[in-house]
Every structure is written in C-alpha cells, then in structure tokens.
XYZ file of N, CA, C and O in Angstrom:
640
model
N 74.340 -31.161 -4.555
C 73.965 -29.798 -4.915
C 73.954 -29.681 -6.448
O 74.950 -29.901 -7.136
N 72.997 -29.393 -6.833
C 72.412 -29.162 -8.597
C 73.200 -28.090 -8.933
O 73.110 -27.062 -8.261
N 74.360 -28.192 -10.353
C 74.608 -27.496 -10.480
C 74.255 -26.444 -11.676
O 73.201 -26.696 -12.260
N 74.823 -25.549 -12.028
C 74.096 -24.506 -13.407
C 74.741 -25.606 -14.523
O 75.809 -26.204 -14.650
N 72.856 -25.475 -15.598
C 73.358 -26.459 -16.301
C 72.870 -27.704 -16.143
O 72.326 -28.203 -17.128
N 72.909 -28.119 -15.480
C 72.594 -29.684 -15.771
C 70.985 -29.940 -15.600
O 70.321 -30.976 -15.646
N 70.698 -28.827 -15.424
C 69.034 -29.171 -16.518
C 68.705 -28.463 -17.645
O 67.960 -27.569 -17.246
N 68.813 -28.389 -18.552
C 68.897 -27.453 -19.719
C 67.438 -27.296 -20.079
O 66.997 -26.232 -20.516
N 66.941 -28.018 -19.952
C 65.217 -28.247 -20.249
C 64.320 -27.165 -19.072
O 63.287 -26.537 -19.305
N 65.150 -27.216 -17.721
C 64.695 -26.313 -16.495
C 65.168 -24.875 -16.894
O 64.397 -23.919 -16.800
N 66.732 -24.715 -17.439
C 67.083 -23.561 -17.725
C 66.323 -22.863 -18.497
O 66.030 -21.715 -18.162
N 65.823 -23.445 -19.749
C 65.094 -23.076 -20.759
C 63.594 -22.576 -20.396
O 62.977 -21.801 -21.126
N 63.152 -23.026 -19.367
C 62.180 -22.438 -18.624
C 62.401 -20.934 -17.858
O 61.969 -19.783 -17.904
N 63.153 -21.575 -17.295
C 64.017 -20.235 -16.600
C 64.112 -19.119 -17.473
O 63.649 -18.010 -17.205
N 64.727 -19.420 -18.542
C 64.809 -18.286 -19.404
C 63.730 -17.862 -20.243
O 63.954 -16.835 -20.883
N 62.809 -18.309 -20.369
C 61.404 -18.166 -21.103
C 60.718 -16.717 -19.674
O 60.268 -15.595 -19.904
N 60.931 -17.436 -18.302
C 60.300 -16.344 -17.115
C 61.525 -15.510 -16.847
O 61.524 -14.984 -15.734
N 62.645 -15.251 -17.663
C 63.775 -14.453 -17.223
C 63.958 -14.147 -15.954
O 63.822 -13.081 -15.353
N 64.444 -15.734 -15.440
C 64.598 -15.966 -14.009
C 64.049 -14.967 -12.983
O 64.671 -14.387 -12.092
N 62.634 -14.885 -13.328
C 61.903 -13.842 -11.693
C 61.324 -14.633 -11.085
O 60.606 -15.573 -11.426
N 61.739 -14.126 -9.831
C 61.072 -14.905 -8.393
C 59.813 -15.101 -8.849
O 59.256 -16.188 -9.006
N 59.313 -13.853 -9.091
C 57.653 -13.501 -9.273
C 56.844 -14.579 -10.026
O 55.683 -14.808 -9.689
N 57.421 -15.228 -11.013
C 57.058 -16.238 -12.015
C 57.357 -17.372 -11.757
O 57.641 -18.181 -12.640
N 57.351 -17.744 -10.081
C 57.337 -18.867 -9.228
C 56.147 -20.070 -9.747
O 56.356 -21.061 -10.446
N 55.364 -19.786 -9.383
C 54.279 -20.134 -10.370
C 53.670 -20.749 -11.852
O 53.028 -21.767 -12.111
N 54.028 -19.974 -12.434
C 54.196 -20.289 -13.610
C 55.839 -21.136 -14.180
O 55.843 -21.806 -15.213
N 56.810 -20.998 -13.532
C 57.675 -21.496 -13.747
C 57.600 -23.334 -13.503
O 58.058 -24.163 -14.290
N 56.685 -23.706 -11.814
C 56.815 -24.664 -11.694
C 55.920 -25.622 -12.400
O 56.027 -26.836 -12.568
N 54.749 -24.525 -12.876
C 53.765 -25.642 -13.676
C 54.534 -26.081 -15.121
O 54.392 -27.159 -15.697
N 55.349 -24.997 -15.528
C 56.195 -25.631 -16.623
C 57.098 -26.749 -16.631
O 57.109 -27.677 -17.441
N 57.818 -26.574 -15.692
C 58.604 -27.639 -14.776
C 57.668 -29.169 -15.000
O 58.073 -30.178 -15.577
N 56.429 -28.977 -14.402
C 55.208 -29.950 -13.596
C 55.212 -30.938 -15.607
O 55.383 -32.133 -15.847
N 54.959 -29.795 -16.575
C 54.497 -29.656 -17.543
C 55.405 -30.557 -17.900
O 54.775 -31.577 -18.178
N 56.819 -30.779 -18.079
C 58.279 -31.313 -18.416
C 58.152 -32.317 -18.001
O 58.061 -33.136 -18.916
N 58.075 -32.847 -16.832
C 58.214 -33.819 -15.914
C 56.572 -34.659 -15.593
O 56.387 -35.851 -15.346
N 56.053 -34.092 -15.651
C 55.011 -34.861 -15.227
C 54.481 -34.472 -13.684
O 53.336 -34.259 -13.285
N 55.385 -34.465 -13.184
C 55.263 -33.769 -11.717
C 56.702 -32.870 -11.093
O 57.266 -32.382 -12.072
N 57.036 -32.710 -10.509
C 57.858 -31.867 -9.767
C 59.136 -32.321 -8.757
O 59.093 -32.236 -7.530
N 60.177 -32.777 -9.473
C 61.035 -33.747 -9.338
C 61.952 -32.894 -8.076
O 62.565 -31.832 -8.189
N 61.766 -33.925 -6.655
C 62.563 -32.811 -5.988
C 63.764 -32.251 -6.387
O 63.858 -31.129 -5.890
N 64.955 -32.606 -7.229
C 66.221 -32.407 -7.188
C 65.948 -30.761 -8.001
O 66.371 -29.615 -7.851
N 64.997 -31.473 -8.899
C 64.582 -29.980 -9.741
C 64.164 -28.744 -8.896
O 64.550 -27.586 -9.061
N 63.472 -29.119 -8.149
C 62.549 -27.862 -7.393
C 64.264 -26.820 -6.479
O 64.351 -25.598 -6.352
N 65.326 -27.884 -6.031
C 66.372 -27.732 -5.662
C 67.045 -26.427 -6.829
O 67.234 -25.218 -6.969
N 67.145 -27.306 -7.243
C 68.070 -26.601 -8.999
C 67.171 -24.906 -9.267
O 67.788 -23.842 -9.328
N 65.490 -25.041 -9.404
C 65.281 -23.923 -9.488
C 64.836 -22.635 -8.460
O 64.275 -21.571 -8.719
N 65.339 -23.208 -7.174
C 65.351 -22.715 -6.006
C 66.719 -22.001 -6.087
O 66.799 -20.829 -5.721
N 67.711 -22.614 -6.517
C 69.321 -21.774 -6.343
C 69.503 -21.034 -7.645
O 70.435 -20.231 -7.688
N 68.753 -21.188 -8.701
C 68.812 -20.652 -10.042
C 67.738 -19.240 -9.859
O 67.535 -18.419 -10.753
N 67.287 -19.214 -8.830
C 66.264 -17.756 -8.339
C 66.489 -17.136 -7.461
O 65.932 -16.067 -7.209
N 67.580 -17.805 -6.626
C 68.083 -17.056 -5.320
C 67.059 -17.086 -4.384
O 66.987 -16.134 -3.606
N 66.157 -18.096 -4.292
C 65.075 -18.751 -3.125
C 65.432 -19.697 -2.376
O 66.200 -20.630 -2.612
N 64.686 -19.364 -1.190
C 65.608 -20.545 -0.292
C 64.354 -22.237 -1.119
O 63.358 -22.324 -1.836
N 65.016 -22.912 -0.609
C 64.384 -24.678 -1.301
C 63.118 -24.631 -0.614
O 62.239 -25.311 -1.144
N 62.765 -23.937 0.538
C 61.551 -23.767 1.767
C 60.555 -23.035 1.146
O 59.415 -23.457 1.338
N 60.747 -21.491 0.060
C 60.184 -21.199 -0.202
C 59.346 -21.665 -1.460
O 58.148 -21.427 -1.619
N 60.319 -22.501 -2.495
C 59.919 -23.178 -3.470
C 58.842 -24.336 -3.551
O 57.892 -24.434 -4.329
N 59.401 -25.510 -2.154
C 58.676 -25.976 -1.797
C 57.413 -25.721 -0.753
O 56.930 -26.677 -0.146
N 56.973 -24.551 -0.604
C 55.912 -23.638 -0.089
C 54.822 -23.802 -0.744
O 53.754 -24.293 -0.379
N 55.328 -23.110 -2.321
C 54.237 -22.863 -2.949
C 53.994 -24.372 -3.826
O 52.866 -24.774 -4.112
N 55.259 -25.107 -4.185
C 54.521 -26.686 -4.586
C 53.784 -27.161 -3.692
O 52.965 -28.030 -3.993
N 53.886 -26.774 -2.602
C 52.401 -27.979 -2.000
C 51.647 -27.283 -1.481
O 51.186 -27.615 -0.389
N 51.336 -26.289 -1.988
C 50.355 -25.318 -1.329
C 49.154 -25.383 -2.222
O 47.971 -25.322 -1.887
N 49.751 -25.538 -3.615
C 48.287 -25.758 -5.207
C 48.020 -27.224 -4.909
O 48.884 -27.963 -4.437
N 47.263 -27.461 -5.091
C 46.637 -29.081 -5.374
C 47.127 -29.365 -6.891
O 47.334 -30.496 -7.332
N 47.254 -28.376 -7.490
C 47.658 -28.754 -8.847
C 49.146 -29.346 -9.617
O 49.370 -29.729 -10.765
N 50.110 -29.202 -8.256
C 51.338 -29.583 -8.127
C 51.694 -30.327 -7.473
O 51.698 -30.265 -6.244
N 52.212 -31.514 -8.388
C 52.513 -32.947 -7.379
C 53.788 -33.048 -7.144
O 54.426 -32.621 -8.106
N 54.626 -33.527 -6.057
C 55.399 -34.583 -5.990
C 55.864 -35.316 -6.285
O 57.069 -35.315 -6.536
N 54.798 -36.655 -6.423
C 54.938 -37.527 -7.019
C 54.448 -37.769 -8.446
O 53.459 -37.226 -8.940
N 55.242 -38.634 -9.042
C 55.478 -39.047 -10.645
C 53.918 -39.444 -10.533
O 53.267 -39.764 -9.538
N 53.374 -39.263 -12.457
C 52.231 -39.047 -12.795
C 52.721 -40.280 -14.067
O 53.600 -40.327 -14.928
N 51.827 -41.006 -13.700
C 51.629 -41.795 -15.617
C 51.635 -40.892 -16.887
O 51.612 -39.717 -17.250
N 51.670 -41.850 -17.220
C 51.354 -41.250 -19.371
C 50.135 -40.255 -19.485
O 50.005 -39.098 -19.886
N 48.995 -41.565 -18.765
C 47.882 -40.768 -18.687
C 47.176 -40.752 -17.641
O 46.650 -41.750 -17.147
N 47.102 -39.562 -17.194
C 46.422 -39.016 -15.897
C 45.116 -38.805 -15.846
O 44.630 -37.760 -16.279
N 44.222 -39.996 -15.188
C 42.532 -40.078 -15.251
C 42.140 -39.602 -14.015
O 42.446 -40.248 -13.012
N 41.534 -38.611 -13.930
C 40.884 -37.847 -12.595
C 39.349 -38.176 -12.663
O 38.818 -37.633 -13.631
N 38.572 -38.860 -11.954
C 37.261 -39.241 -11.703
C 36.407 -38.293 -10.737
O 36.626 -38.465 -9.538
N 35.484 -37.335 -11.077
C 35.028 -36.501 -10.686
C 34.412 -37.225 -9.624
O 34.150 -38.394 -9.906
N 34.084 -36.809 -8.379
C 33.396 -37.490 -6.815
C 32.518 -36.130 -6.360
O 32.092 -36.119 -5.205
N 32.204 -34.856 -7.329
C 31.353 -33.962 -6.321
C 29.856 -34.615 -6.570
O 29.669 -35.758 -6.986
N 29.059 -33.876 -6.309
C 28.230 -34.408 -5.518
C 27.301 -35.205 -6.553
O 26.926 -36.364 -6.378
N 26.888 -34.144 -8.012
C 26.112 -34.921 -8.723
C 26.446 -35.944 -9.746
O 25.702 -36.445 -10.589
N 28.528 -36.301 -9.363
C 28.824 -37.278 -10.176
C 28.909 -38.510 -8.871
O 28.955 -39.630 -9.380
N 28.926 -38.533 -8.017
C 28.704 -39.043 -6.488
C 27.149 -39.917 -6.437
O 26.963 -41.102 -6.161
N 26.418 -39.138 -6.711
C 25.048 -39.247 -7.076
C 24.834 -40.426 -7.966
O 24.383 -41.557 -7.784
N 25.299 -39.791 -8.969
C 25.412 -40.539 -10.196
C 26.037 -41.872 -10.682
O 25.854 -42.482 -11.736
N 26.817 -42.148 -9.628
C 27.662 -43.576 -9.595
C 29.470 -43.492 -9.848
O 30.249 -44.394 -10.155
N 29.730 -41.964 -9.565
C 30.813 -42.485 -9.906
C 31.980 -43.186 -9.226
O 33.017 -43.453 -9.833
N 31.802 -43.436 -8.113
C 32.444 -45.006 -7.223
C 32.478 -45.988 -8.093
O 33.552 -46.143 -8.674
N 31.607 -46.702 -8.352
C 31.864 -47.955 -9.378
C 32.943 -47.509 -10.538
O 33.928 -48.240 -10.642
N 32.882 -46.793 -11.096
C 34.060 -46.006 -12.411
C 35.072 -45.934 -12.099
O 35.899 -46.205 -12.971
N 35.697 -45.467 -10.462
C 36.383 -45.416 -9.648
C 36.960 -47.100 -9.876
O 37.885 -47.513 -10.575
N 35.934 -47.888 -8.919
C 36.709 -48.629 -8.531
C 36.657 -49.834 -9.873
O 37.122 -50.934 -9.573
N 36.192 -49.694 -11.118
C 36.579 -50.194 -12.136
C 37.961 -49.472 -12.752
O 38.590 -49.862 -13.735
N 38.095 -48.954 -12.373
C 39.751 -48.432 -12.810
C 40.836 -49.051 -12.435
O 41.759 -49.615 -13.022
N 40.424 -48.746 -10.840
C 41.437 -49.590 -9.630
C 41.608 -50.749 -10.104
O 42.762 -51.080 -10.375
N 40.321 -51.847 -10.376
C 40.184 -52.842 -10.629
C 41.239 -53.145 -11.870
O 42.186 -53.932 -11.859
N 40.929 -52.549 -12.611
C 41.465 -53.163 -13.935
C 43.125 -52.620 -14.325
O 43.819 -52.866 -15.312
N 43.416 -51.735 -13.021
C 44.965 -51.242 -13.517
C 45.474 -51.679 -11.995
O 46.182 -50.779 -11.544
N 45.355 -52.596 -11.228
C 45.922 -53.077 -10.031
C 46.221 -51.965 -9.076
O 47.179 -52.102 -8.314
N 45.473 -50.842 -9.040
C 45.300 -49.638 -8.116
C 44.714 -49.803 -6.650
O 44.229 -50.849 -6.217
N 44.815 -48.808 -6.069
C 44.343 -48.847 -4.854
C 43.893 -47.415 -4.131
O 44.402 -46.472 -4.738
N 43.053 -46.983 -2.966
C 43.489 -45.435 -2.602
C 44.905 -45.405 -2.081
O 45.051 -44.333 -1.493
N 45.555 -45.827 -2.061
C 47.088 -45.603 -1.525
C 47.785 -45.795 -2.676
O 48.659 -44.933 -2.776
N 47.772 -46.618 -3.663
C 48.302 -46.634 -4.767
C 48.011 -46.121 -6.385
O 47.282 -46.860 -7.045
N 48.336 -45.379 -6.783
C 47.483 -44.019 -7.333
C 48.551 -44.236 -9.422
O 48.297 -43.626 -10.460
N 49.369 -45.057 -9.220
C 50.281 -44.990 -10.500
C 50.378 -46.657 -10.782
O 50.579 -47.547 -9.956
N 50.169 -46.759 -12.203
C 50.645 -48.488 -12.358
C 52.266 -48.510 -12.447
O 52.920 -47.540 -12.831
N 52.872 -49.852 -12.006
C 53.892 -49.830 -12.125
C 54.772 -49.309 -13.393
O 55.930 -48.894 -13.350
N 54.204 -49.395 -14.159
C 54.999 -48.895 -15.776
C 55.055 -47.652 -16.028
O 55.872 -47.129 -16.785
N 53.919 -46.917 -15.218
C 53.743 -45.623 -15.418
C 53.362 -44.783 -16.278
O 53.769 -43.633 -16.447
N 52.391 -45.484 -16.957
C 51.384 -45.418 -17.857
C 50.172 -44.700 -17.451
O 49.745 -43.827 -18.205
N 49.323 -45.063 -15.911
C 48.160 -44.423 -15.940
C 48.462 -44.383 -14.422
O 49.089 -45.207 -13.756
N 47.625 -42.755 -13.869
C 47.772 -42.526 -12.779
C 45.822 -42.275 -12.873
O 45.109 -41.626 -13.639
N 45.519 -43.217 -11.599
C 43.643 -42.427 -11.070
C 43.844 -41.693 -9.641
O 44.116 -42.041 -8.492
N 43.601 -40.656 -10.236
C 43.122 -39.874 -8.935
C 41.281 -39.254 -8.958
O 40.500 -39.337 -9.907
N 41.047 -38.719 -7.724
C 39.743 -38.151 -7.588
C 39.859 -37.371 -7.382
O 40.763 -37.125 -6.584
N 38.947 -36.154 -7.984
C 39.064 -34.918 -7.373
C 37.640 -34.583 -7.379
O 36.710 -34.988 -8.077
N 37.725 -33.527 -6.181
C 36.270 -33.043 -5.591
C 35.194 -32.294 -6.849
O 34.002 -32.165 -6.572
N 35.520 -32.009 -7.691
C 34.422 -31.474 -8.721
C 35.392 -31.030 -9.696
O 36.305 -30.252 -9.422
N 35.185 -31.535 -10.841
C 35.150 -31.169 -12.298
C 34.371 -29.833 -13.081
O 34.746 -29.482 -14.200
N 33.609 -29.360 -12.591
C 32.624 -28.489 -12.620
C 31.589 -28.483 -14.029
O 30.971 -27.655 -14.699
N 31.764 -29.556 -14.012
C 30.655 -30.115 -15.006
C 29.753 -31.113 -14.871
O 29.732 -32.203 -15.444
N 28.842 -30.561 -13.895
C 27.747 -31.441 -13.226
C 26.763 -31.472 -14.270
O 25.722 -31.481 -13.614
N 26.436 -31.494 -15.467
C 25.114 -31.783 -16.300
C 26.074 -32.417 -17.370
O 25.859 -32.373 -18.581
N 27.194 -33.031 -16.753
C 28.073 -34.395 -17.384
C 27.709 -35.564 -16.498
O 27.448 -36.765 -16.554
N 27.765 -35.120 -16.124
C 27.721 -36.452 -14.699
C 27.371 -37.952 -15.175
O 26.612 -38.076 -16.136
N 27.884 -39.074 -14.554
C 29.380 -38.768 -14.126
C 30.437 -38.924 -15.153
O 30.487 -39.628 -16.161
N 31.226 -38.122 -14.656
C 32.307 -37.962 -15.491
C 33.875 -37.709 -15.081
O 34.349 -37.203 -14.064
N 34.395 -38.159 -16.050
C 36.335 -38.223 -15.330
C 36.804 -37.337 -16.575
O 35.980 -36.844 -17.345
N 38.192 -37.166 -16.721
C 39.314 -36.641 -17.490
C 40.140 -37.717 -17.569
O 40.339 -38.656 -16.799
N 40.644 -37.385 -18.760
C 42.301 -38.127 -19.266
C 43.164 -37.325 -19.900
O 43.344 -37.111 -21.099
N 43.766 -36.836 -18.759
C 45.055 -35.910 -19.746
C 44.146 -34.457 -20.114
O 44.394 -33.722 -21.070
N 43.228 -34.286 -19.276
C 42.157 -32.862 -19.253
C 41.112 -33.086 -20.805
O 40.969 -32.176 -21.621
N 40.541 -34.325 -20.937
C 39.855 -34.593 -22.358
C 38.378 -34.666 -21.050
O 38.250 -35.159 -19.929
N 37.870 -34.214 -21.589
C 36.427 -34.924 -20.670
C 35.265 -36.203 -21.655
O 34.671 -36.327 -22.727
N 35.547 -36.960 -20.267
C 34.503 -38.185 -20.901
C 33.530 -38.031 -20.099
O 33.597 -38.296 -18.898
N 32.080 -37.387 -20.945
C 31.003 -37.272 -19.583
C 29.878 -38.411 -20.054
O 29.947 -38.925 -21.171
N 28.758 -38.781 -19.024
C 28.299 -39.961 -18.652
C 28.428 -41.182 -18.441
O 27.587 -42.075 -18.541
N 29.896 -41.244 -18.032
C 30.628 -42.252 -17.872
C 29.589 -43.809 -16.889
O 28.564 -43.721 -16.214
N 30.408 -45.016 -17.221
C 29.382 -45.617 -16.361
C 30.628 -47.139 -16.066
O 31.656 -46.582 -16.452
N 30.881 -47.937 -15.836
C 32.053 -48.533 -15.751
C 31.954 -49.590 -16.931
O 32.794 -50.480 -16.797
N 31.365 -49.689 -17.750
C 31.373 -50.241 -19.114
C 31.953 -49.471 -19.677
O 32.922 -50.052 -20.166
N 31.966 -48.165 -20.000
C 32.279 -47.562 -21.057
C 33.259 -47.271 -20.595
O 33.856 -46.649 -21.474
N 34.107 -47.340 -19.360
C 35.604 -47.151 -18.630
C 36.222 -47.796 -19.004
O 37.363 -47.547 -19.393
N 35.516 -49.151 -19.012
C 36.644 -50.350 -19.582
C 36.924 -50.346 -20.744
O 37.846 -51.108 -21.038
N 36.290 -49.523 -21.907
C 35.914 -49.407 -23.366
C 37.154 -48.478 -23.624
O 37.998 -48.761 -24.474
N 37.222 -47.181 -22.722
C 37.994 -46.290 -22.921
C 39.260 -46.723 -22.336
O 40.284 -46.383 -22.928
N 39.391 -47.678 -20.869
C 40.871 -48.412 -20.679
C 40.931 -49.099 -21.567
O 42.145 -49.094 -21.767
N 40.406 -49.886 -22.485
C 41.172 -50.477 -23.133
C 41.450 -49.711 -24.374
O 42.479 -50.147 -24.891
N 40.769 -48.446 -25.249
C 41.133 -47.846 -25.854
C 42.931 -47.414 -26.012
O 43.833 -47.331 -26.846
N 42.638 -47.235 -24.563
C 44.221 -46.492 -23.804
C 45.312 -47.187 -24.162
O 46.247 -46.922 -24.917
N 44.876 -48.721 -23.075
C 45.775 -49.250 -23.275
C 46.298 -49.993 -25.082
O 47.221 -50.803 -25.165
N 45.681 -49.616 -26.056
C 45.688 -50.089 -27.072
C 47.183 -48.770 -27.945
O 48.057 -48.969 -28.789
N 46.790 -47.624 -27.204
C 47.544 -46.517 -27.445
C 48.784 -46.562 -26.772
O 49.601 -45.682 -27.044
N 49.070 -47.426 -25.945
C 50.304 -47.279 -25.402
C 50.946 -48.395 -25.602
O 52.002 -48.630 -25.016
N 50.199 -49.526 -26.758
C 50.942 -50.725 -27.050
C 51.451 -50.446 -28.794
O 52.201 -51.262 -29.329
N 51.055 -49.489 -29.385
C 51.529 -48.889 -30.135
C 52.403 -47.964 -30.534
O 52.485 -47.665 -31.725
C-alpha cells in the first residue's frame, strides 16, 4: 500500500490539480507525462490520494487510447496506417522500423528502452502521407530510406 509521500513528483501533480477528483484526467496525463506511461503502483498512490476507488482510476486509464500501461521508450514513433498513408506505403516504414530495432506486432519497446513503434489509425494529416511522429514531431513523406536516415539520426542522439 503506497504511502503519502513517497511520490513527491505525483504529489506535486496533485497539488498543481488541488487534489480534485474532477481533474482525473488531466492529472493522469501528467502522471503519463512523468513516467512515460502510467505506472500501476502510481495509478494506486493517486487513487488513495483522491479518495477513488483503484477501479475507478483504472477506468478512465484504459478507457483513452492515449494512456498506456505499459513503459514507452525515449522515443515514441507512431506510424500513421489510415487510409491515404496505407495507400501510400506505409507498411514497409512500419516494418523497416521493426526491422532495424528487433521489434515485432507483439513487441512494441527495444530492450533499452529507447524507442517504442506503435501504429495508429490516422494522424490526420493525409496530404503528408505517409507519415509517422517521434515524440509528436511529424516526419511527412516518409518512405523506408529516409526511416533509416532518421533511425539512425536517433540513434546517434541517444549515443550522445
């Protein structure tokens, strides 16, 4: 059981939304924001720090798509798949990612925890196409040359 206190970084959130239920929401993307994703012990801690049961907390984390669970890399590359980046090729970009960071669809984080690929259904910037994010930067006309240009950019940034 998490006690008061021993997240000072969560408290400090807490106290920024002067602990209201109401700022459920906004509290956990700050949380999300801290962490990278949404650490259960935490979601615990700010469930008894609001007087919510842990059911209701964890309600609304998995109810947004925008709130994970699970731990997120350094840098988080989302590869747009709606229709006119689909169109456009972005499978190959996809699976030049996978390729080159030992990924998989089941395996979504490199071991170091550096880069997480996920897909998501539309970016809403179809006269990019195709196109992904890193860390919400948009790279549009992507093509899997210039993926590998920008992984290795990356990885050049995280050996520094």
């Amino acid at each position: 059981m998490p006690k008061k206190g021993m997240y000072p970084e969560v408290d400090l959130i807490l106290k920024t939304h002067e602990l209201k239920q109401s700022a459920i929401i906004s509290i956990l993307q700050d949380v999300q924001k801290q962490y990278r994703y949404l650490p259960p012990e935490v979601l615990t801690y700010v469930a008894r720090q609001l007087d919510l049961s842990e059911a209701k907390v964890y309600s609304v984390a998995t109810f947004y798509d925008n709130f994970s669970l699970e731990p997120k890399g350094k840098y988080l590359i989302k590869v747009c798949d709606g229709t006119a980046c689909h169109v456009r090729k972005s499978i190959p970009i996809l699976e030049e990612l996978r390729k080159a960071l030992g990924l998989s669809d089941k395996k979504h984080t490199t071991d170091d925890m550096n880069f997480t690929v996920e897909t998501v259904s539309c970016l809403g910037t179809c006269g990019l196409a195709p196109v992904l994010t890193v860390n919400d930067k948009v790279y549009p006309a992507m093509t899997p040359e210039k993926t590998r240009e920008l992984l290795k950019h990356l990885k050049e940034e995280v050996n520094e």
